[in-house]
Amino acid sequence: MVSVCENVIIYCRKASKKWDTLECAFKAIIALKDEDEDLAKDFRFVEDYFLTLYRFRLVMTQDRPVDLLSALNRSGSTLATCQRDRVFALLGITVDGKSYISDPNYKQDDRSIFIDMAKSRLFHTRDLDIIYLKA
């Protein structure tokens, strides 16, 4: 899930919470985690998933442009059924997403999509930064 809208409501089964409420909880967890090492261990799940979302949203809602490689790197611990879903979700909210993939194609397998992305990056920039995402 990636959300950069102003009025966000998170739904989980029958429950729903406004983003602002969750944001307050995230900030409290960050503050507590930094103060208490034992508590930090208890909130490992929260840190791995929810805080990643919180930090990613924070970066994406600022007025500075975010490139696709940075967004992919920041969203590395997010869950996706297939990796191309994570890539396709980020295309429209990154400054250079369309230079990698002009139109999402769900008929293409993950490997082909990533090869095409690497070729496109190398062709347009002559920059090898795309290779670090392999790890």
mmCIF file with all atom_site columns, N, CA, C and O in Angstrom, residues 14 49 68 70 92-93 112 126 130:
data_model
loop_
_atom_site.group_PDB
_atom_site.id
_atom_site.type_symbol
_atom_site.label_atom_id
_atom_site.label_alt_id
_atom_site.label_comp_id
_atom_site.label_asym_id
_atom_site.label_entity_id
_atom_site.label_seq_id
_atom_site.pdbx_PDB_ins_code
_atom_site.Cartn_x
_atom_site.Cartn_y
_atom_site.Cartn_z
_atom_site.occupancy
_atom_site.B_iso_or_equiv
_atom_site.pdbx_formal_charge
_atom_site.auth_seq_id
_atom_site.auth_comp_id
_atom_site.auth_asym_id
_atom_site.auth_atom_id
_atom_site.pdbx_PDB_model_num
ATOM 1  N N  . LYS A 1 14  ? -13.365 -5.044  9.443   1.00 0.00 ? 14  LYS A N  1
ATOM 2  C CA . LYS A 1 14  ? -14.470 -4.132  9.766   1.00 0.00 ? 14  LYS A CA 1
ATOM 3  C C  . LYS A 1 14  ? -14.007 -2.847  10.437  1.00 0.00 ? 14  LYS A C  1
ATOM 4  O O  . LYS A 1 14  ? -14.786 -1.919  10.604  1.00 0.00 ? 14  LYS A O  1
ATOM 5  N N  . TYR A 1 49  ? 6.955   -3.166  9.296   1.00 0.00 ? 49  TYR A N  1
ATOM 6  C CA . TYR A 1 49  ? 5.901   -2.917  8.323   1.00 0.00 ? 49  TYR A CA 1
ATOM 7  C C  . TYR A 1 49  ? 5.275   -1.528  8.435   1.00 0.00 ? 49  TYR A C  1
ATOM 8  O O  . TYR A 1 49  ? 5.318   -0.751  7.505   1.00 0.00 ? 49  TYR A O  1
ATOM 9  N N  . LEU A 1 68  ? 12.464  6.492   -8.752  1.00 0.00 ? 68  LEU A N  1
ATOM 10 C CA . LEU A 1 68  ? 11.969  5.130   -8.612  1.00 0.00 ? 68  LEU A CA 1
ATOM 11 C C  . LEU A 1 68  ? 12.931  4.246   -7.831  1.00 0.00 ? 68  LEU A C  1
ATOM 12 O O  . LEU A 1 68  ? 12.508  3.479   -6.968  1.00 0.00 ? 68  LEU A O  1
ATOM 13 N N  . SER A 1 70  ? 15.081  5.033   -5.497  1.00 0.00 ? 70  SER A N  1
ATOM 14 C CA . SER A 1 70  ? 15.007  5.369   -4.077  1.00 0.00 ? 70  SER A CA 1
ATOM 15 C C  . SER A 1 70  ? 13.713  4.844   -3.463  1.00 0.00 ? 70  SER A C  1
ATOM 16 O O  . SER A 1 70  ? 13.717  4.312   -2.348  1.00 0.00 ? 70  SER A O  1
ATOM 17 N N  . GLY A 1 92  ? 3.610   5.823   -10.785 1.00 0.00 ? 92  GLY A N  1
ATOM 18 C CA . GLY A 1 92  ? 2.908   7.093   -10.948 1.00 0.00 ? 92  GLY A CA 1
ATOM 19 C C  . GLY A 1 92  ? 3.264   8.156   -9.918  1.00 0.00 ? 92  GLY A C  1
ATOM 20 O O  . GLY A 1 92  ? 2.915   9.315   -10.086 1.00 0.00 ? 92  GLY A O  1
ATOM 21 N N  . ILE A 1 93  ? 3.954   7.773   -8.842  1.00 0.00 ? 93  ILE A N  1
ATOM 22 C CA . ILE A 1 93  ? 4.267   8.757   -7.796  1.00 0.00 ? 93  ILE A CA 1
ATOM 23 C C  . ILE A 1 93  ? 5.758   9.074   -7.705  1.00 0.00 ? 93  ILE A C  1
ATOM 24 O O  . ILE A 1 93  ? 6.186   9.766   -6.801  1.00 0.00 ? 93  ILE A O  1
ATOM 25 N N  . SER A 1 112 ? 11.267  -10.508 -16.599 1.00 0.00 ? 112 SER A N  1
ATOM 26 C CA . SER A 1 112 ? 11.270  -9.706  -17.834 1.00 0.00 ? 112 SER A CA 1
ATOM 27 C C  . SER A 1 112 ? 11.107  -8.219  -17.530 1.00 0.00 ? 112 SER A C  1
ATOM 28 O O  . SER A 1 112 ? 11.758  -7.383  -18.155 1.00 0.00 ? 112 SER A O  1
ATOM 29 N N  . ARG A 1 126 ? 23.171  5.724   -18.704 1.00 0.00 ? 126 ARG A N  1
ATOM 30 C CA . ARG A 1 126 ? 24.519  5.141   -18.687 1.00 0.00 ? 126 ARG A CA 1
ATOM 31 C C  . ARG A 1 126 ? 25.020  4.968   -17.245 1.00 0.00 ? 126 ARG A C  1
ATOM 32 O O  . ARG A 1 126 ? 26.194  4.926   -16.971 1.00 0.00 ? 126 ARG A O  1
ATOM 33 N N  . ILE A 1 130 ? 21.183  0.771   -11.054 1.00 0.00 ? 130 ILE A N  1
ATOM 34 C CA . ILE A 1 130 ? 20.108  -0.219  -11.089 1.00 0.00 ? 130 ILE A CA 1
ATOM 35 C C  . ILE A 1 130 ? 20.575  -1.578  -10.583 1.00 0.00 ? 130 ILE A C  1
ATOM 36 O O  . ILE A 1 130 ? 19.815  -2.339  -10.017 1.00 0.00 ? 130 ILE A O  1
#
